[in-house]
């Protein structure tokens, strides 16, 4: 398994002069995902939880809908300059009943750590139809519970404490219990890892759950939540306009600027309860 962090010398310049000291950086390496031996995509990620990441990616790309759809997932031999396996190639064998994805939904063979939809073969393929539509989910969550989630997620971001350079994603129930938290240099990878964990644990569709994001809520993250059936998304920062449009279209409660005791509710406020409900 690749390193999660990397130590490098850094020259620090401050009011008292310059010093050279080691610094810890978040690792970023490519992961090539193959289906039945055929390359599907490459994503830049922080090594770790690669099987979860791959399952979450395939779920949110509508390739699979359940853990039974994957027969096996194995690292391929991908030697680095020193001859050792880099663990940067993962081959997934689909179950016999699962068709290969249509070429129109496949990504071009590269995805950056900052963008989960860069390289889509067709723009129309960006909006995928969920097998678990969240619109009819009647679960409710209190505002008192929501305001506690950012700190709970932050406490689970252990690598962020060391590097300051990772996005975090947390899956909570409506009582505010943290079920899983993952970190990655790519915000979409952090979400895929959490969703992959849920799929492998037999928890999908994720009705009655809250997805907590450490940064902004972008279009692709709302799409991923919709594909997993998540009814509520909360983010520390702002959503994009397209994220809000998609959340409204999918019937997802979208919350942004969740900081301290305040928040902005962009869609489906009917799922919120409690004396601390946001002002209209």
Tab-separated table of C-alpha atoms in Angstrom:
chain	number	residue	atom	x	y	z
A	1	UNK	CA	0.000	0.000	0.000
A	2	UNK	CA	1.270	3.468	-0.862
A	3	UNK	CA	2.095	6.016	1.785
A	4	UNK	CA	-0.683	8.272	3.077
A	5	UNK	CA	1.796	11.021	3.963
A	6	UNK	CA	5.217	12.029	2.651
A	7	UNK	CA	7.985	13.899	4.484
A	8	UNK	CA	9.812	16.634	2.563
A	9	UNK	CA	12.199	19.417	3.586
A	10	UNK	CA	10.668	22.882	3.548
A	11	UNK	CA	12.209	26.318	3.932
A	12	UNK	CA	10.113	28.375	6.292
A	13	UNK	CA	10.382	32.146	6.030
A	14	UNK	CA	9.079	34.273	8.890
A	15	UNK	CA	9.669	37.489	10.793
A	16	UNK	CA	12.599	35.874	12.622
A	17	UNK	CA	14.368	34.695	9.474
A	18	UNK	CA	14.557	31.409	7.604
A	19	UNK	CA	14.744	27.828	8.806
A	20	UNK	CA	14.799	24.480	7.021
A	21	UNK	CA	12.845	21.664	8.531
A	22	UNK	CA	10.889	18.550	7.471
A	23	UNK	CA	7.218	18.960	6.618
A	24	UNK	CA	4.478	16.343	6.231
A	25	UNK	CA	2.468	16.402	3.009
A	26	UNK	CA	-0.614	14.458	2.021
A	27	UNK	CA	0.340	11.793	-0.514
A	28	UNK	CA	-1.183	11.972	-3.981
A	29	UNK	CA	-0.807	9.052	-6.377
A	30	UNK	CA	-2.731	7.750	-9.396
A	31	UNK	CA	-5.124	4.845	-9.055
A	32	UNK	CA	-5.987	3.050	-12.279
A	33	UNK	CA	-9.322	1.260	-12.046
A	34	UNK	CA	-9.847	-1.651	-14.432
A	35	UNK	CA	-12.981	-3.641	-15.183
A	36	UNK	CA	-12.297	-7.261	-16.060
A	37	UNK	CA	-8.764	-6.299	-17.071
A	38	UNK	CA	-9.773	-3.338	-19.236
A	39	UNK	CA	-8.765	0.184	-18.095
A	40	UNK	CA	-11.770	2.286	-17.065
A	41	UNK	CA	-10.333	5.408	-15.420
A	42	UNK	CA	-7.445	6.905	-13.515
A	43	UNK	CA	-8.078	9.087	-10.487
A	44	UNK	CA	-5.550	10.965	-8.409
A	45	UNK	CA	-6.079	9.947	-4.807
A	46	UNK	CA	-4.525	9.532	-1.381
A	47	UNK	CA	-3.588	5.834	-1.069
A	48	UNK	CA	-5.734	3.860	1.342
A	49	UNK	CA	-9.248	2.402	1.278
A	50	UNK	CA	-8.811	1.833	-2.470
A	51	UNK	CA	-11.315	-1.009	-2.591
A	52	UNK	CA	-13.912	1.207	-0.917
A	53	UNK	CA	-13.073	4.049	-3.290
A	54	UNK	CA	-13.507	1.777	-6.301
A	55	UNK	CA	-16.820	0.346	-5.106
A	56	UNK	CA	-18.098	3.848	-4.332
A	57	UNK	CA	-16.983	5.092	-7.744
A	58	UNK	CA	-18.719	2.219	-9.537
A	59	UNK	CA	-21.873	2.765	-7.466
A	60	UNK	CA	-22.030	6.469	-8.251
A	61	UNK	CA	-21.287	5.846	-11.928
A	62	UNK	CA	-24.296	3.476	-12.049
A	63	UNK	CA	-22.106	0.488	-12.915
A	64	UNK	CA	-23.137	-1.448	-9.798
A	65	UNK	CA	-25.957	-1.118	-7.271
A	66	UNK	CA	-24.984	-3.720	-4.629
A	67	UNK	CA	-21.892	-5.464	-3.291
A	68	UNK	CA	-23.024	-8.681	-4.977
A	69	UNK	CA	-22.388	-6.989	-8.329
A	70	UNK	CA	-18.617	-7.306	-7.776
A	71	UNK	CA	-17.126	-10.796	-7.881
A	72	UNK	CA	-13.580	-9.756	-6.945
A	73	UNK	CA	-11.314	-6.737	-6.583
A	74	UNK	CA	-7.545	-7.277	-6.690
A	75	UNK	CA	-4.424	-5.157	-7.000
A	76	UNK	CA	-2.468	-5.794	-10.188
A	77	UNK	CA	1.304	-5.911	-10.388
A	78	UNK	CA	2.341	-2.318	-11.087
A	79	UNK	CA	6.051	-2.003	-10.298
A	80	UNK	CA	7.614	1.372	-9.584
A	81	UNK	CA	11.160	2.518	-10.371
A	82	UNK	CA	12.500	0.391	-7.508
A	83	UNK	CA	10.745	-2.712	-8.815
A	84	UNK	CA	8.267	-2.863	-5.939
A	85	UNK	CA	4.517	-2.974	-6.446
A	86	UNK	CA	3.034	0.523	-6.232
A	87	UNK	CA	-0.493	-0.801	-5.525
A	88	UNK	CA	-1.773	1.813	-7.966
A	89	UNK	CA	-3.749	-0.507	-10.244
A	90	UNK	CA	-6.938	-2.211	-9.048
A	91	UNK	CA	-8.805	-4.669	-11.238
A	92	UNK	CA	-12.493	-5.292	-10.544
A	93	UNK	CA	-14.222	-8.414	-11.822
A	94	UNK	CA	-17.918	-7.799	-12.263
A	95	UNK	CA	-20.400	-10.531	-11.400
A	96	UNK	CA	-21.725	-12.413	-14.458
A	97	UNK	CA	-25.130	-10.708	-14.296
A	98	UNK	CA	-23.655	-7.165	-14.418
A	99	UNK	CA	-23.183	-5.624	-17.881
A	100	UNK	CA	-20.156	-3.484	-18.640
A	101	UNK	CA	-20.914	0.241	-18.625
A	102	UNK	CA	-21.867	1.868	-21.888
A	103	UNK	CA	-19.007	3.799	-23.475
A	104	UNK	CA	-21.063	6.984	-23.336
A	105	UNK	CA	-20.905	6.976	-19.534
A	106	UNK	CA	-17.250	6.043	-19.213
A	107	UNK	CA	-14.788	8.729	-18.277
A	108	UNK	CA	-11.890	9.648	-20.446
A	109	UNK	CA	-8.841	7.951	-19.004
A	110	UNK	CA	-7.910	10.619	-16.460
A	111	UNK	CA	-9.527	12.395	-13.528
A	112	UNK	CA	-7.820	14.992	-11.371
A	113	UNK	CA	-8.034	15.063	-7.600
A	114	UNK	CA	-10.024	18.299	-7.746
A	115	UNK	CA	-12.730	17.312	-10.213
A	116	UNK	CA	-14.875	14.185	-10.234
A	117	UNK	CA	-16.527	14.785	-13.604
A	118	UNK	CA	-13.681	16.268	-15.667
A	119	UNK	CA	-13.306	14.003	-18.686
A	120	UNK	CA	-16.851	12.710	-19.025
A	121	UNK	CA	-17.240	11.379	-22.541
A	122	UNK	CA	-20.540	13.211	-22.935
A	123	UNK	CA	-22.012	16.067	-20.919
A	124	UNK	CA	-25.433	14.405	-20.974
A	125	UNK	CA	-23.922	11.485	-19.045
A	126	UNK	CA	-23.151	13.727	-16.067
A	127	UNK	CA	-26.725	13.521	-14.813
A	128	UNK	CA	-27.163	9.864	-13.942
A	129	UNK	CA	-30.414	8.269	-12.900
A	130	UNK	CA	-30.352	6.892	-9.360
A	131	UNK	CA	-31.550	3.391	-8.579
A	132	UNK	CA	-32.279	4.720	-5.072
A	133	UNK	CA	-34.028	8.094	-5.572
A	134	UNK	CA	-33.958	10.058	-2.284
A	135	UNK	CA	-36.971	12.254	-3.058
A	136	UNK	CA	-39.465	10.048	-1.197
A	137	UNK	CA	-37.259	9.646	1.896
A	138	UNK	CA	-39.294	10.991	4.822
A	139	UNK	CA	-36.467	10.929	7.387
A	140	UNK	CA	-35.942	14.035	9.516
A	141	UNK	CA	-32.919	15.435	11.326
A	142	UNK	CA	-32.838	18.136	13.973
A	143	UNK	CA	-30.874	21.328	13.589
A	144	UNK	CA	-29.400	20.653	17.028
A	145	UNK	CA	-27.920	17.432	15.636
A	146	UNK	CA	-26.673	19.074	12.454
A	147	UNK	CA	-24.649	21.778	14.189
A	148	UNK	CA	-22.622	19.082	15.960
A	149	UNK	CA	-21.585	17.259	12.779
A	150	UNK	CA	-18.711	19.479	11.555
A	151	UNK	CA	-16.790	19.052	14.797
A	152	UNK	CA	-17.427	15.303	14.846
A	153	UNK	CA	-16.098	14.987	11.310
A	154	UNK	CA	-13.141	17.229	12.063
A	155	UNK	CA	-12.229	15.070	15.074
A	156	UNK	CA	-12.131	12.026	12.776
A	157	UNK	CA	-9.766	13.671	10.253
A	158	UNK	CA	-6.520	12.396	11.735
A	159	UNK	CA	-4.360	12.850	8.642
A	160	UNK	CA	-5.626	16.413	8.183
A	161	UNK	CA	-4.203	17.214	11.613
A	162	UNK	CA	-0.772	16.255	10.285
A	163	UNK	CA	-0.906	17.691	6.778
A	164	UNK	CA	-3.705	20.266	6.613
A	165	UNK	CA	-4.217	19.151	3.016
A	166	UNK	CA	-7.058	16.647	2.871
A	167	UNK	CA	-10.802	16.784	2.316
A	168	UNK	CA	-13.058	14.894	4.687
A	169	UNK	CA	-16.366	13.117	4.203
A	170	UNK	CA	-18.497	11.641	6.958
A	171	UNK	CA	-21.591	9.462	6.962
A	172	UNK	CA	-23.959	10.027	9.904
A	173	UNK	CA	-27.340	8.693	10.951
A	174	UNK	CA	-30.104	11.139	11.825
A	175	UNK	CA	-29.214	10.876	15.525
A	176	UNK	CA	-25.766	12.315	14.752
A	177	UNK	CA	-23.748	9.100	15.160
A	178	UNK	CA	-20.687	8.990	12.923
A	179	UNK	CA	-20.731	5.714	11.009
A	180	UNK	CA	-17.712	6.254	8.759
A	181	UNK	CA	-15.259	9.027	7.909
A	182	UNK	CA	-12.695	9.110	5.125
A	183	UNK	CA	-10.047	11.587	3.929
A	184	UNK	CA	-8.502	12.196	0.523
A	185	UNK	CA	-6.805	14.859	-1.571
A	186	UNK	CA	-9.862	14.646	-3.832
A	187	UNK	CA	-13.214	15.602	-2.326
A	188	UNK	CA	-14.999	13.211	-4.704
A	189	UNK	CA	-12.647	10.395	-3.655
A	190	UNK	CA	-13.407	11.012	0.022
A	191	UNK	CA	-17.112	10.643	-0.760
A	192	UNK	CA	-16.535	7.542	-2.891
A	193	UNK	CA	-14.604	5.933	-0.038
A	194	UNK	CA	-17.453	6.530	2.423
A	195	UNK	CA	-20.079	5.289	-0.029
A	196	UNK	CA	-17.937	2.273	-0.897
A	197	UNK	CA	-17.672	1.439	2.799
A	198	UNK	CA	-21.449	1.600	3.098
A	199	UNK	CA	-21.979	-0.595	0.051
A	200	UNK	CA	-19.486	-3.217	1.226
A	201	UNK	CA	-21.136	-3.174	4.662
A	202	UNK	CA	-24.539	-3.857	3.090
A	203	UNK	CA	-25.996	-0.481	4.084
A	204	UNK	CA	-27.050	0.870	0.687
A	205	UNK	CA	-29.375	2.478	-0.187
A	206	UNK	CA	-28.538	5.052	2.467
A	207	UNK	CA	-32.008	6.231	3.378
A	208	UNK	CA	-32.165	8.160	6.632
A	209	UNK	CA	-28.524	9.251	6.510
A	210	UNK	CA	-26.619	12.523	6.359
A	211	UNK	CA	-23.494	13.103	4.265
A	212	UNK	CA	-21.205	15.694	5.889
A	213	UNK	CA	-18.577	17.453	3.749
A	214	UNK	CA	-15.563	19.321	5.092
A	215	UNK	CA	-15.580	21.843	2.231
A	216	UNK	CA	-17.929	22.962	-0.496
A	217	UNK	CA	-20.807	20.995	-1.994
A	218	UNK	CA	-20.194	20.636	-5.720
A	219	UNK	CA	-22.375	19.117	-8.411
A	220	UNK	CA	-20.578	15.774	-8.527
A	221	UNK	CA	-20.873	15.276	-4.757
A	222	UNK	CA	-24.630	15.863	-4.832
A	223	UNK	CA	-24.843	13.428	-7.731
A	224	UNK	CA	-22.904	10.792	-5.792
A	225	UNK	CA	-25.205	11.210	-2.785
A	226	UNK	CA	-28.248	10.839	-5.031
A	227	UNK	CA	-26.888	7.634	-6.547
A	228	UNK	CA	-26.509	6.183	-3.038
A	229	UNK	CA	-29.972	7.317	-1.918
A	230	UNK	CA	-28.764	9.872	0.662
A	231	UNK	CA	-31.530	12.376	1.515
A	232	UNK	CA	-29.481	15.053	3.326
A	233	UNK	CA	-26.145	16.708	2.555
A	234	UNK	CA	-24.447	19.212	4.851
A	235	UNK	CA	-21.319	21.161	3.998
A	236	UNK	CA	-19.090	23.528	5.915
A	237	UNK	CA	-18.755	25.758	2.873
A	238	UNK	CA	-20.965	26.857	-0.014
A	239	UNK	CA	-22.746	24.793	-2.656
A	240	UNK	CA	-22.425	25.619	-6.334
A	241	UNK	CA	-25.473	26.738	-8.293
A	242	UNK	CA	-25.592	23.463	-10.206
A	243	UNK	CA	-25.316	21.500	-6.961
A	244	UNK	CA	-28.378	23.307	-5.605
A	245	UNK	CA	-30.275	22.706	-8.851
A	246	UNK	CA	-29.477	18.999	-8.799
A	247	UNK	CA	-30.375	18.698	-5.098
A	248	UNK	CA	-33.754	20.265	-5.808
A	249	UNK	CA	-34.264	17.999	-8.803
A	250	UNK	CA	-33.392	14.871	-6.778
A	251	UNK	CA	-35.318	15.852	-3.639
A	252	UNK	CA	-32.210	16.166	-1.476
A	253	UNK	CA	-31.968	18.497	1.515
A	254	UNK	CA	-28.874	20.601	0.846
A	255	UNK	CA	-27.274	22.589	3.666
A	256	UNK	CA	-24.295	24.907	3.305
A	257	UNK	CA	-22.230	27.161	5.557
A	258	UNK	CA	-22.860	24.827	8.499
A	259	UNK	CA	-20.727	26.633	11.052
A	260	UNK	CA	-21.286	27.170	14.744
A	261	UNK	CA	-25.036	27.320	15.326
A	262	UNK	CA	-26.010	28.637	11.889
A	263	UNK	CA	-26.576	27.174	8.440
A	264	UNK	CA	-28.111	27.935	5.061
A	265	UNK	CA	-30.772	25.531	3.791
A	266	UNK	CA	-31.005	25.594	0.011
A	267	UNK	CA	-33.476	22.781	-0.702
A	268	UNK	CA	-36.047	20.594	1.084
A	269	UNK	CA	-36.142	22.349	4.498
A	270	UNK	CA	-39.086	20.109	5.446
A	271	UNK	CA	-36.639	17.420	6.592
A	272	UNK	CA	-35.321	19.657	9.380
A	273	UNK	CA	-36.784	19.816	12.855
A	274	UNK	CA	-35.929	21.411	16.186
A	275	UNK	CA	-36.053	24.748	17.946
A	276	UNK	CA	-32.940	25.906	16.108
A	277	UNK	CA	-34.501	25.738	12.659
A	278	UNK	CA	-32.890	28.184	10.216
A	279	UNK	CA	-34.508	31.542	9.732
A	280	UNK	CA	-36.445	32.048	6.516
